[in-house]
XYZ file of C-alpha atoms in Angstrom:
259
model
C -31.459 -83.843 -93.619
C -28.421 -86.393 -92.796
C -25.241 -85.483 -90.639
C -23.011 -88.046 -90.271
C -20.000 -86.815 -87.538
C -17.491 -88.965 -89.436
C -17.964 -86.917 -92.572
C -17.973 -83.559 -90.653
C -17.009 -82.406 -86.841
C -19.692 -80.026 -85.741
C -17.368 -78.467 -83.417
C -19.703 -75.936 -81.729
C -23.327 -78.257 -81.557
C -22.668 -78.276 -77.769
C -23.029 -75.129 -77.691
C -25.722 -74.716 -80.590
C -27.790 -77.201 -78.600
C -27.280 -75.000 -75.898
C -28.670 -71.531 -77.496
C -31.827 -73.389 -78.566
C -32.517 -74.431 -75.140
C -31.896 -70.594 -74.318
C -33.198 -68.528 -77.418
C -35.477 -71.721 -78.757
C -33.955 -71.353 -82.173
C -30.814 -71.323 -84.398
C -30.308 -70.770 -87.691
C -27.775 -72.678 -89.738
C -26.854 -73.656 -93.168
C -27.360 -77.182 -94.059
C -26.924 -79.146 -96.951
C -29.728 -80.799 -99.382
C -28.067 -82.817 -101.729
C -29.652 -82.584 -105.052
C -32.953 -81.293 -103.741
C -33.974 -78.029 -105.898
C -37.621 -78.013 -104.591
C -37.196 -77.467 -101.260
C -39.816 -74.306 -100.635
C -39.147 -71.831 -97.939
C -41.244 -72.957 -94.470
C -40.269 -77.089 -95.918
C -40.395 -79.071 -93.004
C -36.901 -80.623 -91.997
C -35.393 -83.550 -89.720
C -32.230 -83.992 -88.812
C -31.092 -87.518 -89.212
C -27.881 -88.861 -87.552
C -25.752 -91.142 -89.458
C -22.611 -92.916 -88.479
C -21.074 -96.282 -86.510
C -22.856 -95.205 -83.635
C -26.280 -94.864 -82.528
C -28.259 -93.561 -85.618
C -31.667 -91.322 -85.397
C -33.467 -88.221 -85.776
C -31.657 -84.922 -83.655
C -32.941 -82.397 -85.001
C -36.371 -80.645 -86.175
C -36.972 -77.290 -87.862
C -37.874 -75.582 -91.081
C -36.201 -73.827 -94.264
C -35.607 -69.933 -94.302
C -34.105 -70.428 -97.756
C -34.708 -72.160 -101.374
C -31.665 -74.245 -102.197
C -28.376 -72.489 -103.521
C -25.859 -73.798 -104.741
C -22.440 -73.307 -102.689
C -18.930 -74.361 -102.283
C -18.575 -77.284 -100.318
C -18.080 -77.654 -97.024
C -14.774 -79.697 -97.082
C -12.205 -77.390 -97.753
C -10.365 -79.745 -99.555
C -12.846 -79.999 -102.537
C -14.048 -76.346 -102.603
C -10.636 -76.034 -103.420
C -11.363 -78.138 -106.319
C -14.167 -76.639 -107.474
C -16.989 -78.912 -105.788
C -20.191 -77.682 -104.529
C -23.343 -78.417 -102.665
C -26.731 -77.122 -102.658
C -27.592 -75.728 -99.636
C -30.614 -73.802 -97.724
C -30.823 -72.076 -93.938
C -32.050 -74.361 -91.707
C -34.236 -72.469 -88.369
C -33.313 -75.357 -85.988
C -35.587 -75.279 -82.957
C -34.940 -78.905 -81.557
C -31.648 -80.176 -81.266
C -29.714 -82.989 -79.119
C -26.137 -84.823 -79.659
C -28.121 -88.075 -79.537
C -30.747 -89.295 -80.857
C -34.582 -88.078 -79.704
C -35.940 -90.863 -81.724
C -33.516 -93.393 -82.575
C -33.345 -95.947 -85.608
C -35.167 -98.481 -84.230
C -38.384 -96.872 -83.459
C -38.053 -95.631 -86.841
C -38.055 -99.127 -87.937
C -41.705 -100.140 -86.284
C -45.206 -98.062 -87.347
C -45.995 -95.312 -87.830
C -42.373 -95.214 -89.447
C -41.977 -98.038 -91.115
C -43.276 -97.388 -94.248
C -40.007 -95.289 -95.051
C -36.785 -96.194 -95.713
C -34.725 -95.044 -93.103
C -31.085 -95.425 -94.169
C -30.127 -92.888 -97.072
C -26.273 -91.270 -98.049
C -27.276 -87.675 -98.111
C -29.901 -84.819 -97.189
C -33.087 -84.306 -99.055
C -34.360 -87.337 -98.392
C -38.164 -87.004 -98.528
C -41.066 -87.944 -96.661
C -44.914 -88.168 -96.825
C -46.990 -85.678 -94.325
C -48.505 -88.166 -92.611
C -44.840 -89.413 -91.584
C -43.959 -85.827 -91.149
C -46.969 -85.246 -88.754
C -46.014 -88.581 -86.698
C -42.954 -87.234 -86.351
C -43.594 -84.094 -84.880
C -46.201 -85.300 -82.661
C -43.064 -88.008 -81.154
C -40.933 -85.670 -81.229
C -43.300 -83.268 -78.820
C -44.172 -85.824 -76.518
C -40.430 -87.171 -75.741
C -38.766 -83.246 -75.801
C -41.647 -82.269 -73.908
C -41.843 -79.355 -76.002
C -44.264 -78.074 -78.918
C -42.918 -78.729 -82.409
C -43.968 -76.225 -84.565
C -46.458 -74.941 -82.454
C -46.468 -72.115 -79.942
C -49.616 -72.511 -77.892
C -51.437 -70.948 -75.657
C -51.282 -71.726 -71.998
C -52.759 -71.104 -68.365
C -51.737 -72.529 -65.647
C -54.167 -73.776 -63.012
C -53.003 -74.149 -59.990
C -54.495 -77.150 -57.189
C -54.286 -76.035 -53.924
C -51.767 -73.566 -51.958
C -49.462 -75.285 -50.320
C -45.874 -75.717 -51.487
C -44.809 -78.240 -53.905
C -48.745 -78.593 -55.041
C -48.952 -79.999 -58.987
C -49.651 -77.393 -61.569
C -51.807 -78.419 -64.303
C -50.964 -76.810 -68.005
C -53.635 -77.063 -70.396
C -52.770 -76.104 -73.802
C -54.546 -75.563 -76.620
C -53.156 -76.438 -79.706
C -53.785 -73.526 -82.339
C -51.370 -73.965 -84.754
C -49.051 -70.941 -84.777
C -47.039 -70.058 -87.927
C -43.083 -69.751 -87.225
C -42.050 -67.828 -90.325
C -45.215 -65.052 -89.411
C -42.886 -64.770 -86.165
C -40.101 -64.720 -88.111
C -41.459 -61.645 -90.108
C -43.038 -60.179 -86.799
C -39.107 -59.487 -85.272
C -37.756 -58.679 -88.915
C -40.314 -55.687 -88.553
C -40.562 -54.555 -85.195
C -37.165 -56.196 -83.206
C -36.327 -57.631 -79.930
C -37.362 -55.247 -77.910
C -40.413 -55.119 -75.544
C -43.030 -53.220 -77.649
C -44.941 -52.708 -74.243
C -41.563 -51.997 -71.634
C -38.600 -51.815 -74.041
C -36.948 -54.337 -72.357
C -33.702 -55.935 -74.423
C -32.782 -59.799 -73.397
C -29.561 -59.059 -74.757
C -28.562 -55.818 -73.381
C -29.283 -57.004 -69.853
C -28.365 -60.719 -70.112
C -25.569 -60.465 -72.663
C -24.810 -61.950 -75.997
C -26.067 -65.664 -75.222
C -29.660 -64.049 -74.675
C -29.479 -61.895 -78.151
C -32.959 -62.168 -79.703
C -34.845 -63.965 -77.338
C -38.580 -62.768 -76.986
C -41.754 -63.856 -76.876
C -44.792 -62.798 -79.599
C -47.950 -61.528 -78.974
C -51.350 -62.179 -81.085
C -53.371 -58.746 -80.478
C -56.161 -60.971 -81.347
C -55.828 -64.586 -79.526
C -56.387 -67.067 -81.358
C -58.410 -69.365 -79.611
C -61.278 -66.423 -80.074
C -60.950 -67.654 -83.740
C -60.912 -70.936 -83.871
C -60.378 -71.318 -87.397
C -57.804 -71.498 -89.670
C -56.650 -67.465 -90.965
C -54.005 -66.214 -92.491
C -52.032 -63.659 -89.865
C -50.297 -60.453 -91.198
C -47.279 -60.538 -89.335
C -46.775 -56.941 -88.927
C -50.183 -55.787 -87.686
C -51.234 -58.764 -85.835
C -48.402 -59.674 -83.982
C -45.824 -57.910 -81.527
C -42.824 -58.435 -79.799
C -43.283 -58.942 -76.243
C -41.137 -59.760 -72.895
C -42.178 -63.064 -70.758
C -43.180 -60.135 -68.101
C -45.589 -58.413 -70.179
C -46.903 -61.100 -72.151
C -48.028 -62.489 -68.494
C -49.635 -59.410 -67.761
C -51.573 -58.453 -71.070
C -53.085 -62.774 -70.488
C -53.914 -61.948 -66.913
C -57.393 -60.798 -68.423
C -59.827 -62.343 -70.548
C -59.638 -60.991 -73.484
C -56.925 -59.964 -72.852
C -55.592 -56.339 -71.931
C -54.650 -54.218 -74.793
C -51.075 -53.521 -75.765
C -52.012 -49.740 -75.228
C -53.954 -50.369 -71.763
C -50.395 -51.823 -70.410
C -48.134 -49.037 -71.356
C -50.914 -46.801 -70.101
C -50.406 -48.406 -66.169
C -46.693 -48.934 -66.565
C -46.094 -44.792 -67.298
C -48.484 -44.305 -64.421
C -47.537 -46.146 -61.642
């Protein structure tokens, strides 16, 4: 996907940038130029165009097949002009670019072109798969992955280094997606609302929890998102990991009514 900022203002991308850095996701509409086989769950990058410094922004993934819409400038939706778009799920996002155009110039990128006029430019998987694993390493966040983590701590003194290993089971964003269409924001285990307590900027933040982790599977399977998965808080998610395997949904909600 292509923005260029002379083309269109994106007024509120401050503060866009600043509910994915809060929530870990937004959802907006983007333009695809004349792409009609964009599936829902497509892989997208947002590429910034312009005088100045040009790059990728922005990763995330369709919650939409293309439609066709009027266009964004005012001007010629008066006219009749339209674009195809689809809803973006943005979960990375920066004002500058996270990988600019010259990195995207040497290998693994080079093998693309990487100045185009419009979105729906596409690339091959093993580009795609560079890209994320880039992307990862200079956000210092997971693309398209949520793993699992413990913490190990060395030593007990203050200010000691915390070692994170994570293992990288691949976790699938639109079964998440389906997980809070079905069962909401709220804390399945403590029915605790981000949003009521921390106001609208904190509106649908949660975490999800596999009933059945999946590093006990270790192979590829496809989740059901409403019987596998629930919405948890960062509190109780803790808690139900604090045993291996861990505690049951039930077990918790069992020692929170009776302490």
């Amino acid at each position: 996907m292509a923005w260029n900022p002379i083309k269109w203002q994106w007024d509120n991308l401050d503060d866009q940038i600043q509910q994915v850095q809060i929530k870990g996701s937004i959802e907006e509409p983007w333009t695809c130029g004349n792409r009609k086989d964009l599936p829902i769950g497509s892989r997208v990058f947002l590429f910034k165009q312009g005088n100045k410094q040009k790059g990728i922004i922005g990763a995330g993934f369709t919650l939409t097949e293309p439609q066709e819409e009027p266009h964004y400038n005012t001007q010629l939706a008066v006219k009749g002009r339209a674009v195809k778009r689809v809803n973006v799920r943005w979960y990375l996002l920066e004002r500058e670019p996270i990988i600019p155009l010259e990195r995207l110039m040497l290998p693994p990128f080079s093998s693309r072109k990487w100045i185009f006029q419009a979105s729906g430019y596409e690339i091959e998987k093993s580009i795609s798969d560079a890209l994320l694993t880039e992307l990862s390493n200079l956000s210092k966040r997971k693309i398209f992955c949520l793993p699992e983590e413990e913490t190990i701590h060395l030593g007990y003194h203050e200010g000691t280094v915390c070692s994170i290993l994570i293992n990288k089971y691949e976790r699938n964003l639109q079964a998440r997606e389906k997980c809070i269409e079905h069962w909401g924001t709220r804390c399945i285990v403590c029915g605790f609302d981000f949003g009521l307590t921390f106001g609208k900027f904190a509106v649908g933040f949660i975490h999800v929890h596999h009933i059945k982790p999946l590093y006990e599977i270790k192979s590829d399977y496809k989740v059901d998102p409403v019987h596998d998965l629930r919405p948890v808080c960062p509190n109780c998610h803790a808690v139900l990991h604090m045993r291996k395997p861990p505690m049951s949904i039930e077990e918790l909600k069992l020692i929170i009514n009776t302490e």
